CSV table of C-alpha atoms in Angstrom, one decimal:
chain,number,residue,atom,x,y,z
A,1141,MET,CA,-163.9,-0.6,83.2
A,1142,ARG,CA,-160.3,-1.1,81.7
A,1143,LYS,CA,-157.9,0.6,83.1
A,1144,ALA,CA,-156.2,2.4,80.5
A,1145,PRO,CA,-158.1,5.1,77.6
A,1146,THR,CA,-157.5,2.8,75.1
A,1147,ILE,CA,-161.2,2.5,73.1
A,1148,LEU,CA,-160.5,5.9,70.6
A,1149,HIS,CA,-164.3,7.7,69.3
A,1150,LEU,CA,-163.6,9.4,66.3
A,1151,ASP,CA,-165.6,11.8,64.5
A,1152,MET,CA,-164.9,13.8,61.4
A,1153,ASP,CA,-165.3,17.5,62.1
A,1154,ALA,CA,-168.5,18.6,60.2
A,1155,PHE,CA,-167.8,16.1,57.3
A,1156,TYR,CA,-170.3,16.4,54.5
A,1157,ALA,CA,-169.2,20.6,55.4
A,1158,SER,CA,-165.5,19.9,55.1
A,1159,VAL,CA,-166.1,17.7,52.6
A,1160,GLU,CA,-167.1,20.5,50.0
A,1161,GLN,CA,-165.3,23.4,51.1
A,1162,ALA,CA,-161.8,20.9,50.5
A,1163,SER,CA,-163.1,20.6,47.5
A,1164,LYS,CA,-163.9,23.9,46.4
A,1165,PRO,CA,-162.2,26.3,46.6
A,1166,SER,CA,-164.8,29.0,47.3
A,1167,LEU,CA,-165.6,28.2,49.8
A,1168,ARG,CA,-163.1,27.6,52.4
A,1169,GLY,CA,-163.6,29.8,55.6
A,1170,LYS,CA,-167.8,30.3,54.2
A,1171,ALA,CA,-170.7,29.6,56.0
A,1172,VAL,CA,-171.6,26.0,53.3
A,1173,ILE,CA,-174.9,24.1,55.1
A,1174,VAL,CA,-175.6,20.8,53.2
A,1175,GLY,CA,-179.0,18.7,52.9
A,1176,GLY,CA,-182.1,19.2,51.4
A,1177,LEU,CA,-183.1,22.0,49.1
A,1178,GLY,CA,-186.7,21.8,48.6
A,1179,PRO,CA,-190.0,23.0,50.5
A,1180,ARG,CA,-189.1,20.7,53.6
A,1181,GLY,CA,-185.4,20.2,53.3
A,1182,VAL,CA,-183.7,20.4,56.8
A,1183,VAL,CA,-179.6,20.5,57.0
A,1184,ALA,CA,-177.4,17.4,57.2
A,1185,THR,CA,-174.7,19.5,58.6
A,1186,ALA,CA,-173.2,23.3,58.9
A,1187,SER,CA,-169.8,24.2,58.4
A,1188,TYR,CA,-168.8,25.6,61.7
A,1189,GLU,CA,-168.1,28.9,59.8
A,1190,ALA,CA,-172.3,28.9,59.4
A,1191,ARG,CA,-172.4,28.0,63.0
A,1192,VAL,CA,-172.5,30.5,64.1
A,1193,PHE,CA,-175.6,31.9,63.2
A,1194,GLY,CA,-177.2,29.0,64.8
A,1195,VAL,CA,-177.9,26.6,62.0
A,1196,HIS,CA,-177.6,22.6,63.8
A,1197,SER,CA,-178.8,19.8,62.2
A,1198,ALA,CA,-182.2,18.7,61.3
A,1199,MET,CA,-182.9,21.7,61.3
A,1200,PRO,CA,-185.4,23.1,58.9
A,1201,MET,CA,-184.2,24.7,56.0
A,1202,ALA,CA,-186.0,27.5,55.2
A,1203,GLN,CA,-184.6,28.3,59.0
A,1204,ALA,CA,-181.0,28.3,58.0
A,1205,ARG,CA,-182.0,30.3,54.7
A,1206,ARG,CA,-183.2,32.7,57.5
A,1207,LEU,CA,-180.5,32.5,59.9
A,1208,ALA,CA,-177.3,32.8,57.3
A,1209,PRO,CA,-178.8,33.4,54.1
A,1210,ASN,CA,-175.4,34.4,52.6
A,1211,ALA,CA,-174.3,30.8,53.4
A,1212,ALA,CA,-173.1,28.8,49.7
A,1213,TYR,CA,-175.9,25.7,50.4
A,1214,LEU,CA,-175.6,23.2,48.4
A,1215,VAL,CA,-176.7,18.6,47.5
A,1216,PRO,CA,-175.4,16.2,49.0
A,1217,ARG,CA,-172.7,14.1,47.0
A,1218,PHE,CA,-172.3,10.9,48.4
A,1219,GLY,CA,-170.7,9.4,46.5
A,1220,ILE,CA,-167.9,10.6,47.4
A,1221,TYR,CA,-168.2,11.0,51.5
A,1222,ARG,CA,-169.2,6.7,50.9
A,1223,ASP,CA,-165.6,7.4,49.4
A,1224,ILE,CA,-163.6,9.6,51.9
A,1225,SER,CA,-165.0,7.4,54.8
A,1226,GLU,CA,-163.6,4.1,53.1
A,1227,GLN,CA,-160.3,5.3,53.3
A,1228,VAL,CA,-161.0,6.5,56.5
A,1229,MET,CA,-161.9,3.4,58.0
A,1230,ALA,CA,-159.3,1.5,56.6
A,1231,LEU,CA,-156.5,3.4,58.4
A,1232,LEU,CA,-158.7,2.6,61.3
A,1233,ARG,CA,-158.9,-1.0,60.5
A,1234,GLU,CA,-154.9,-0.8,60.3
A,1235,LEU,CA,-155.1,-0.1,64.2
A,1236,SER,CA,-156.9,-2.5,65.5
A,1237,PRO,CA,-159.5,-6.6,63.6
A,1238,LEU,CA,-161.9,-4.0,66.6
A,1239,VAL,CA,-163.4,-1.2,65.0
A,1240,GLU,CA,-167.7,-0.1,65.5
A,1241,PRO,CA,-168.3,2.4,63.2
A,1242,LEU,CA,-171.4,3.9,63.5
A,1243,SER,CA,-172.1,6.3,60.3
A,1244,LEU,CA,-170.1,7.2,57.9
A,1245,ASP,CA,-167.6,9.5,59.5
A,1246,GLU,CA,-168.6,8.2,63.6
A,1247,ALA,CA,-166.3,5.2,64.6
A,1248,PHE,CA,-165.2,3.8,67.9
A,1249,VAL,CA,-162.0,1.5,68.5
A,1250,ASP,CA,-160.1,-0.3,71.0
A,1251,LEU,CA,-156.8,-0.5,70.9
A,1252,GLU,CA,-155.7,-2.5,73.4
A,1253,ALA,CA,-157.7,-5.5,70.6
A,1254,GLY,CA,-154.7,-4.7,68.2
A,1255,GLY,CA,-152.1,-4.2,70.5
A,1256,ALA,CA,-151.6,-0.8,69.6
A,1257,ALA,CA,-151.2,0.7,72.6
A,1258,TRP,CA,-151.1,0.0,76.8
A,1259,ASP,CA,-151.5,2.9,78.3
A,1260,GLU,CA,-152.1,6.5,78.2
A,1261,GLY,CA,-148.6,7.8,76.8
A,1262,SER,CA,-149.2,5.1,74.0
A,1263,ALA,CA,-152.5,5.6,73.3
A,1264,ARG,CA,-152.0,9.5,73.1
A,1265,LEU,CA,-149.3,8.2,70.5
A,1266,VAL,CA,-151.7,6.7,68.3
A,1267,GLY,CA,-154.3,9.4,68.8
A,1268,ALA,CA,-152.1,12.4,67.2
A,1269,ARG,CA,-150.8,9.8,64.3
A,1270,LEU,CA,-153.8,8.5,63.2
A,1271,ARG,CA,-155.3,12.4,63.0
A,1272,ALA,CA,-152.6,13.3,61.0
A,1273,ASP,CA,-152.7,10.1,59.0
A,1274,ILE,CA,-156.2,11.5,58.0
A,1275,ARG,CA,-154.9,14.8,56.9
A,1276,ALA,CA,-152.2,12.7,54.8
A,1277,VAL,CA,-154.9,10.8,52.9
A,1278,THR,CA,-158.1,12.8,52.8
A,1279,GLY,CA,-157.0,16.6,53.7
A,1280,LEU,CA,-159.7,15.9,56.4
A,1281,ALA,CA,-160.0,17.0,60.5
A,1282,GLY,CA,-160.7,14.8,62.3
A,1283,SER,CA,-161.8,15.3,66.6
A,1284,VAL,CA,-160.6,12.1,68.2
A,1285,GLY,CA,-161.7,10.7,71.4
A,1286,LEU,CA,-159.7,8.5,74.7
A,1287,ALA,CA,-160.9,6.7,77.7
A,1288,ALA,CA,-161.4,3.7,79.5
A,1289,SER,CA,-164.0,2.9,77.7
A,1290,LYS,CA,-166.9,4.1,74.6
A,1291,MET,CA,-168.9,6.3,76.7
A,1292,LEU,CA,-166.3,8.9,78.2
A,1293,ALA,CA,-164.4,8.3,74.4
A,1294,LYS,CA,-167.2,9.6,72.8
A,1295,ILE,CA,-168.0,12.6,75.6
A,1296,ALA,CA,-163.5,13.3,75.0
A,1297,SER,CA,-164.4,14.2,70.8
A,1298,GLU,CA,-167.2,16.2,71.7
A,1299,GLN,CA,-164.3,18.4,73.6
A,1300,ALA,CA,-161.9,17.4,70.6
A,1301,LYS,CA,-164.0,19.3,68.6
A,1302,PRO,CA,-162.9,20.7,65.7
A,1303,ASP,CA,-159.9,18.9,65.2
A,1304,GLY,CA,-158.3,18.4,68.6
A,1305,LEU,CA,-157.3,15.5,70.1
A,1306,VAL,CA,-158.6,15.1,74.3
A,1307,VAL,CA,-157.8,11.6,76.8
A,1308,ILE,CA,-159.6,11.2,79.3
A,1309,GLU,CA,-157.3,9.9,81.9
A,1310,PRO,CA,-158.4,7.2,84.1
A,1311,GLY,CA,-159.5,8.3,87.5
A,1312,THR,CA,-160.9,12.0,86.3
A,1313,GLU,CA,-163.9,9.7,85.4
A,1314,ARG,CA,-166.2,11.1,88.0
A,1315,THR,CA,-165.2,14.4,88.4
A,1316,LEU,CA,-165.2,15.1,84.7
A,1317,LEU,CA,-169.2,14.1,84.4
A,1318,GLY,CA,-170.9,15.6,87.6
A,1319,PRO,CA,-170.9,18.9,86.5
A,1320,MET,CA,-172.6,17.3,82.2
A,1321,SER,CA,-176.1,18.0,81.9
A,1322,VAL,CA,-177.6,14.8,82.3
A,1323,ARG,CA,-178.1,13.9,78.0
A,1324,THR,CA,-174.3,13.9,78.1
A,1325,LEU,CA,-175.1,9.9,78.7
A,1326,PRO,CA,-175.6,7.5,76.1
A,1327,GLY,CA,-179.3,7.2,76.5
A,1328,VAL,CA,-180.6,10.6,77.5
A,1329,GLY,CA,-183.2,12.4,74.8
A,1330,PRO,CA,-185.6,15.1,75.3
A,1331,ALA,CA,-188.3,12.7,76.9
A,1332,THR,CA,-185.6,10.8,79.3
A,1333,GLY,CA,-184.5,14.0,80.2
A,1334,ASP,CA,-187.7,17.0,80.5
A,1335,HIS,CA,-188.7,13.4,83.1
A,1336,LEU,CA,-185.5,14.2,84.8
A,1337,ARG,CA,-186.0,17.8,85.1
A,1338,ARG,CA,-189.6,17.4,86.6
A,1339,ALA,CA,-188.4,15.4,89.4
A,1340,GLY,CA,-185.2,17.8,89.7
A,1341,ILE,CA,-182.1,15.4,88.2
A,1342,HIS,CA,-180.2,18.2,85.9
A,1343,THR,CA,-176.7,17.0,85.7
A,1344,VAL,CA,-175.2,13.9,86.2
A,1345,GLU,CA,-173.8,14.1,89.8
A,1346,GLU,CA,-177.9,14.5,90.5
A,1347,ILE,CA,-178.1,11.0,88.9
A,1348,ALA,CA,-176.0,9.5,90.9
A,1349,GLU,CA,-177.2,11.1,94.3
A,1350,ALA,CA,-180.8,10.5,93.2
A,1351,GLY,CA,-179.0,6.7,94.0
A,1352,GLU,CA,-180.2,3.4,92.0
A,1353,ASP,CA,-184.1,3.4,93.5
A,1354,GLU,CA,-185.3,6.5,92.6
A,1355,LEU,CA,-184.1,6.2,88.3
A,1356,VAL,CA,-185.3,2.8,89.1
A,1357,ARG,CA,-188.4,4.6,90.1
A,1358,LEU,CA,-188.6,6.7,87.9
A,1359,LEU,CA,-187.3,4.8,84.8
A,1360,GLY,CA,-188.2,1.5,84.4
A,1361,LYS,CA,-185.7,-1.3,85.8
A,1362,ALA,CA,-183.3,-1.8,82.7
A,1363,HIS,CA,-182.6,2.1,81.9
A,1364,GLY,CA,-183.1,3.4,85.4
A,1365,GLN,CA,-180.0,0.9,86.3
A,1366,ALA,CA,-178.2,1.3,83.0
A,1367,LEU,CA,-178.2,5.5,83.9
A,1368,TYR,CA,-177.1,4.9,87.5
A,1369,ALA,CA,-174.0,2.8,86.4
A,1370,MET,CA,-173.4,5.0,83.1
A,1371,ALA,CA,-173.6,8.8,86.2
A,1372,LEU,CA,-171.0,6.4,87.6
A,1373,ALA,CA,-168.5,6.2,84.4
A,1374,HIS,CA,-169.0,2.5,84.4
A,1375,ASP,CA,-169.8,1.1,80.8
A,1376,GLU,CA,-169.1,-2.4,79.7
A,1377,ARG,CA,-170.2,-2.2,76.3
A,1378,PRO,CA,-167.2,-3.7,74.2
A,1379,VAL,CA,-166.1,-2.5,70.7
A,1380,VAL,CA,-168.2,-4.6,67.8
A,1381,ALA,CA,-166.3,-4.9,64.8
A,1382,GLU,CA,-169.4,-5.9,63.2
A,1383,ARG,CA,-173.4,-5.3,62.9
A,1384,GLU,CA,-175.7,-8.1,61.0
A,1385,ALA,CA,-178.2,-6.2,58.7
A,1386,LYS,CA,-181.6,-6.3,59.8
A,1387,SER,CA,-183.0,-4.9,57.0
A,1388,VAL,CA,-182.9,-2.3,53.6
A,1389,SER,CA,-185.1,0.3,53.0
A,1390,VAL,CA,-185.2,2.7,50.3
A,1391,GLU,CA,-187.8,6.3,50.7
A,1392,ASP,CA,-188.1,9.4,49.7
A,1393,THR,CA,-189.8,12.5,50.9
A,1394,TYR,CA,-191.9,14.6,47.9
A,1395,ASP,CA,-191.7,18.9,47.4
A,1396,VAL,CA,-196.0,18.8,47.2
A,1397,ASP,CA,-198.4,15.5,48.3
A,1398,ILE,CA,-198.6,13.6,45.4
A,1399,HIS,CA,-202.8,12.7,45.3
A,1400,ASP,CA,-202.3,10.5,41.8
A,1401,ARG,CA,-203.6,6.7,42.5
A,1402,VAL,CA,-201.1,6.1,39.7
A,1403,ARG,CA,-198.3,7.9,40.0
A,1404,VAL,CA,-198.8,6.8,44.1
A,1405,GLY,CA,-197.9,3.5,42.1
A,1406,LEU,CA,-196.0,4.2,40.3
A,1407,GLU,CA,-193.3,5.7,42.8
A,1408,VAL,CA,-193.9,2.4,45.3
A,1409,GLN,CA,-192.3,0.3,42.2
A,1410,ARG,CA,-189.9,2.5,41.4
A,1411,LEU,CA,-188.9,2.1,45.3
A,1412,ALA,CA,-189.3,-1.3,45.4
A,1413,ASP,CA,-186.7,-1.7,42.8
A,1414,ARG,CA,-184.0,0.3,43.9
A,1415,CYS,CA,-184.3,-1.5,47.3
A,1416,VAL,CA,-183.4,-4.7,45.8
A,1417,ARG,CA,-180.7,-3.1,43.6
A,1418,ARG,CA,-179.2,-2.1,47.2
A,1419,LEU,CA,-180.5,-6.0,48.5
A,1420,ARG,CA,-178.2,-7.5,45.9
A,1421,GLY,CA,-175.6,-5.3,46.0
A,1422,ALA,CA,-175.6,-6.2,49.6
A,1423,GLY,CA,-175.6,-10.4,48.5
A,1424,LEU,CA,-178.6,-10.5,50.8
A,1425,SER,CA,-182.4,-11.3,50.4
A,1426,GLY,CA,-185.8,-11.5,52.5
A,1427,ARG,CA,-188.8,-12.5,53.6
A,1428,THR,CA,-190.5,-9.9,54.4
A,1429,ILE,CA,-191.3,-7.0,52.7
A,1430,VAL,CA,-192.7,-3.5,54.0
A,1431,LEU,CA,-194.5,-0.6,52.7
A,1432,LYS,CA,-194.2,2.7,54.5
A,1433,VAL,CA,-196.5,5.4,53.3
A,1434,ARG,CA,-196.4,9.2,55.2
A,1435,ARG,CA,-199.9,10.4,54.7
A,1436,TYR,CA,-200.5,14.7,54.3
A,1437,ASP,CA,-201.9,14.9,57.9
A,1438,PHE,CA,-198.5,13.1,59.0
A,1439,SER,CA,-199.6,10.0,60.1
A,1440,THR,CA,-198.1,7.5,59.0
A,1441,LEU,CA,-199.3,3.6,58.3
A,1442,THR,CA,-196.3,0.7,58.1
A,1443,ARG,CA,-198.2,-2.5,56.1
A,1444,SER,CA,-196.3,-5.3,55.7
A,1445,GLU,CA,-196.4,-9.5,53.5
A,1446,THR,CA,-194.4,-12.4,55.0
A,1447,LEU,CA,-193.3,-14.5,51.9
A,1448,ARG,CA,-192.5,-18.1,52.2
A,1449,GLY,CA,-189.0,-18.4,51.3
A,1450,PRO,CA,-186.5,-15.0,50.8
A,1451,THR,CA,-186.4,-13.4,47.3
A,1452,ASP,CA,-184.2,-10.9,45.6
A,1453,ASP,CA,-186.1,-11.2,42.6
A,1454,PRO,CA,-187.5,-7.3,41.9
A,1455,ALA,CA,-190.4,-9.0,40.7
A,1456,VAL,CA,-192.0,-11.0,43.4
A,1457,VAL,CA,-191.0,-7.2,45.9
A,1458,ARG,CA,-193.0,-5.1,43.4
A,1459,GLU,CA,-195.8,-7.1,43.1
A,1460,ALA,CA,-195.8,-7.6,47.2
A,1461,ALA,CA,-195.4,-3.2,47.3
A,1462,ALA,CA,-198.0,-3.0,44.9
A,1463,ARG,CA,-200.2,-5.0,47.0
A,1464,LEU,CA,-199.7,-3.6,50.6
A,1465,LEU,CA,-199.9,-0.6,48.7
A,1466,ASP,CA,-203.8,-1.5,47.4
A,1467,SER,CA,-204.6,-2.0,51.5
A,1468,VAL,CA,-203.6,2.0,51.7
A,1469,ASP,CA,-206.7,5.0,51.3
A,1470,THR,CA,-203.8,7.7,49.6
A,1471,THR,CA,-207.5,10.3,49.3
A,1472,GLY,CA,-205.9,13.0,50.5
A,1473,GLY,CA,-202.2,12.1,49.6
A,1474,VAL,CA,-198.9,11.0,50.3
A,1475,ARG,CA,-195.1,13.0,51.4
A,1476,LEU,CA,-193.4,9.9,51.8
A,1477,LEU,CA,-193.2,6.8,49.9
A,1478,GLY,CA,-191.2,3.6,50.9
A,1479,VAL,CA,-190.2,-0.1,50.8
A,1480,GLY,CA,-188.0,-2.4,52.0
A,1481,VAL,CA,-186.8,-6.0,53.0
A,1482,SER,CA,-186.0,-7.4,56.3
A,1483,GLY,CA,-186.7,-11.3,57.3
A,1484,LEU,CA,-182.3,-11.3,55.8
A,1485,ALA,CA,-180.2,-14.5,54.6
A,1486,ASP,CA,-177.7,-14.9,52.3
A,1487,TYR,CA,-179.2,-17.5,49.9
A,1488,THR,CA,-182.7,-16.4,47.2
A,1489,GLN,CA,-185.9,-19.0,47.9
A,1490,GLU,CA,-186.0,-20.4,44.8
A,1491,ASP,CA,-189.9,-21.5,44.7
A,1492,LEU,CA,-190.9,-18.1,43.2
A,1493,PHE,CA,-194.7,-19.3,43.3
A,1494,ALA,CA,-194.3,-19.7,45.7
A,1495,GLN,CA,-192.9,-16.4,47.1
A,1496,ALA,CA,-196.2,-15.0,46.4
A,1497,ALA,CA,-198.3,-16.8,47.6
A,1498,GLY,CA,-197.5,-14.5,51.0
A,1499,GLU,CA,-198.8,-14.2,54.8
A,1500,LEU,CA,-200.0,-10.6,54.9
A,1501,VAL,CA,-200.1,-8.5,58.2
A,1502,GLU,CA,-200.2,-5.2,58.5
A,1503,HIS,CA,-199.3,-3.1,61.4
A,1504,SER,CA,-200.3,0.8,62.1
A,1505,ASP,CA,-197.7,3.3,63.9
A,1506,GLU,CA,-197.1,6.6,64.3
A,1507,GLU,CA,-192.7,5.9,63.8
A,1508,GLY,CA,-190.0,8.1,63.4
A,1509,ASP,CA,-188.0,7.2,59.0
A,1510,GLY,CA,-185.3,5.9,58.9
A,1511,HIS,CA,-182.7,7.6,56.4
A,1512,GLU,CA,-184.3,10.0,53.3
A,1513,GLU,CA,-183.6,9.2,50.1
A,1514,PRO,CA,-181.9,11.6,47.5
A,1515,ALA,CA,-184.7,11.1,44.8
A,1516,GLU,CA,-183.6,9.7,41.4
A,1517,GLU,CA,-185.8,10.4,38.0
A,1518,ARG,CA,-189.3,9.4,37.5
A,1519,GLN,CA,-189.8,9.3,34.8
A,1520,ALA,CA,-188.9,7.3,31.8
A,1521,VAL,CA,-189.4,9.9,29.0
A,1522,PRO,CA,-187.2,12.0,28.0
A,1523,VAL,CA,-186.7,15.3,30.8
A,1524,GLU,CA,-185.2,18.4,30.9
A,1525,ARG,CA,-181.6,18.5,33.0
A,1526,ARG,CA,-181.4,19.0,36.7
A,1527,TRP,CA,-178.4,20.0,38.1
A,1528,PRO,CA,-178.1,19.9,41.7
A,1529,ALA,CA,-176.4,22.8,43.7
A,1530,GLY,CA,-172.8,22.0,44.7
A,1531,HIS,CA,-172.8,18.8,42.1
A,1532,ASP,CA,-169.8,18.6,39.7
A,1533,VAL,CA,-170.2,18.6,36.0
A,1534,ARG,CA,-167.4,19.0,33.6
A,1535,HIS,CA,-167.3,21.8,30.4
A,1536,ALA,CA,-166.0,20.6,26.9
A,1537,GLU,CA,-164.7,24.2,26.8
A,1538,TYR,CA,-163.7,25.2,30.8
A,1539,GLY,CA,-162.8,21.8,32.4
A,1540,HIS,CA,-164.2,21.0,35.8
A,1541,GLY,CA,-166.6,22.8,38.3
A,1542,TRP,CA,-169.4,22.8,40.2
A,1543,VAL,CA,-173.2,24.0,40.4
A,1544,GLN,CA,-173.8,27.2,41.7
A,1545,GLY,CA,-177.6,27.8,40.9
A,1546,SER,CA,-180.5,26.9,38.4
A,1547,GLY,CA,-183.1,27.4,37.3
A,1548,LEU,CA,-185.5,29.9,34.5
A,1549,GLY,CA,-183.8,27.5,31.9
A,1550,ARG,CA,-180.1,28.6,33.2
A,1551,VAL,CA,-177.0,27.1,34.6
A,1552,THR,CA,-174.4,29.3,37.1
A,1553,VAL,CA,-171.4,26.6,37.1
A,1554,ARG,CA,-168.1,27.9,38.8
A,1555,PHE,CA,-164.6,26.5,37.6
A,1556,GLU,CA,-162.5,25.3,39.9
A,1557,THR,CA,-160.9,22.0,42.3
A,1558,PRO,CA,-159.7,20.9,44.9
A,1559,GLU,CA,-155.9,22.0,43.2
A,1560,SER,CA,-157.3,25.4,43.1
A,1561,SER,CA,-155.2,28.5,44.4
A,1562,GLU,CA,-158.0,30.6,44.2
A,1563,PRO,CA,-161.8,31.1,43.4
A,1564,GLY,CA,-162.9,29.9,40.2
A,1565,ARG,CA,-164.1,31.9,37.4
A,1566,VAL,CA,-168.1,32.1,37.0
A,1567,ARG,CA,-170.2,30.9,33.9
A,1568,THR,CA,-174.2,30.4,32.9
A,1569,PHE,CA,-175.3,28.2,30.5
A,1570,ARG,CA,-178.6,27.0,29.1
A,1571,VAL,CA,-179.4,24.1,31.0
A,1572,ASP,CA,-179.4,21.6,28.0
A,1573,ASP,CA,-176.2,23.3,26.5
A,1574,PRO,CA,-174.0,20.3,24.9
A,1575,GLY,CA,-171.0,21.1,26.2
A,1576,LEU,CA,-171.9,20.6,30.0
A,1577,GLU,CA,-172.4,17.2,31.8
A,1578,ALA,CA,-171.9,16.0,34.7
A,1579,ALA,CA,-169.6,14.3,36.5
A,1580,ASP,CA,-167.6,12.3,38.9
A,1581,PRO,CA,-165.7,13.7,42.4
A,1582,LEU,CA,-162.9,15.0,41.9
A,1583,PRO,CA,-160.1,13.4,44.1
A,1584,LEU,CA,-159.8,16.1,47.6
A,1585,VAL,CA,-155.7,15.4,47.4
A,1586,ARG,CA,-153.6,13.8,44.7
A,1587,ARG,CA,-152.8,10.6,44.8
A,1588,ARG,CA,-149.5,10.0,45.1
A,1589,PRO,CA,-147.1,7.0,42.3
A,1590,GLY,CA,-147.6,4.3,43.9
A,1591,GLY,CA,-151.7,4.5,45.0
A,1592,GLY,CA,-151.2,6.6,48.4
A,1593,GLY,CA,-153.5,8.8,49.4
A,1594,GLY,CA,-156.5,10.6,47.7
A,1595,GLY,CA,-159.9,9.4,46.2
A,1596,SER,CA,-161.3,7.3,44.2
A,1597,GLU,CA,-162.8,8.8,40.6
A,1598,GLY,CA,-164.1,7.0,39.8
A,1599,GLU,CA,-166.8,7.2,42.3
A,1600,GLU,CA,-170.0,7.5,41.4
A,1601,SER,CA,-171.8,10.9,42.6
A,1602,GLY,CA,-174.8,11.0,44.5
A,1603,ALA,CA,-179.1,12.3,43.5
A,1604,GLY,CA,-179.5,15.1,46.6
A,1605,GLY,CA,-182.3,13.4,48.6
A,1606,VAL,CA,-185.5,15.9,50.6
A,1607,LEU,CA,-185.0,15.8,53.8
A,1608,GLU,CA,-188.1,16.6,56.1
A,1609,ALA,CA,-188.2,18.1,59.1
A,1610,GLY,CA,-189.5,15.4,61.8
A,1611,ASP,CA,-188.6,12.7,59.6
A,1612,CYS,CA,-184.8,12.6,59.8
A,1613,GLU,CA,-182.2,9.4,61.5
A,1614,LEU,CA,-179.1,11.2,60.0
A,1615,PRO,CA,-176.8,8.5,59.4
A,1616,GLU,CA,-173.7,11.1,60.3
A,1617,ARG,CA,-173.0,12.4,63.6
A,1618,ASP,CA,-172.9,16.2,63.9
A,1619,GLY,CA,-176.7,16.2,61.5
A,1620,GLY,CA,-174.9,15.0,58.5
A,1621,GLY,CA,-176.8,11.4,56.8
A,1622,VAL,CA,-178.8,10.8,53.7
A,1623,GLY,CA,-178.3,8.9,52.6
A,1624,GLU,CA,-179.2,6.5,48.7
A,1625,ALA,CA,-180.7,3.5,51.7
A,1626,SER,CA,-180.7,2.6,54.8
A,1627,VAL,CA,-179.5,-0.9,56.5
A,1628,ALA,CA,-181.2,-1.2,59.2
A,1629,SER,CA,-178.3,-2.9,62.0
A,1630,GLY,CA,-178.5,-4.2,65.0
């Protein structure tokens, strides 16, 4: 392990909720909860004001409403989150070529590789300057941890929250780790934690005292050896700048189980088209089409078909997904559907006839979900306009605002912008008011002449997805993260 604390871990504080508070002056200093608002929704991110009431990420939204009934509940706006994330990652890449993003709001940076820091003093200065730059460019706070390894840098950033900087000095690692819970170490989830607790091991120091042989006996060779090394503060994992994508997938969870087989088929076709758009956007193609179905009883089935060559053709993916659906019994109802493509390549097989004659492979398991998907319009015919809570709108007379809520044919809008000096006025309209339209998010920080700072006004805001308790694999560290699609990486 290196001698100097030159591994930096950045974690943007309560990212989604912080963006919403910065965008909406009336919510600053208030409890804000972002996530799926349907019956099966879960919390993606809770502001620190909401956490006081016991609200946390991945909590069922119904439980959050009981704990914090007066909080603001908003649907995620993925467009602005991605835009701000790109600004933050650009700042990190100015420090080093070795930047390892873990999610929209979290990343590791090897400062030594970029020559940005070489000892404790220089690393501390870089961390302080980075926090100031993030504040200037985005208006948001980020917590920074600095240490000699990735594991310790992440622990340091957790200690720095909210809006702080912590440096773990070389030589103090064992003393720091000793009294911490075993759950502090990477790879120790609820199951491993329970297993260790039953063996009388509760702290990191007790892991070290148990010895490598005992840990191997309890957890197996690979896991036991790795855990023992980390308990001794040994972590040789490098910062990896690029991760090769292994799959592209999209999925939707439905508020009400779908029983109509025709509707299920239409949903699968729609998901296939969305998946292909995501695939093409990444400049990829793939050989294996995967269908995921979660049924009424929470059983999750996956079916896959491997083509003879990679494709990014929507017709081929739709047809393969439809064939896979034919092998699934949906009689009892479906609560989640997903379509993915794996076996990725950066070229496309031109022989579409050969692709259509794929080899069918099927398996069934009870796996966890990837990112939950925001629901898109599911009908081609005109439908009543949807006004997701928290999303941006513009009125011909009153200007820019955001949706506070809607229902019973009405939509309530608060008219304010990130630069408003005080909370804006609230007005209510019919949902079909011709003067009201969806709008792009405004930048949190006004651009300076010459292009410095601020967000992009042209970014399209994402639709709000339904997150589901027990089914979320959220990309944001503090719980955030529902996405329009997932790109699984190695």
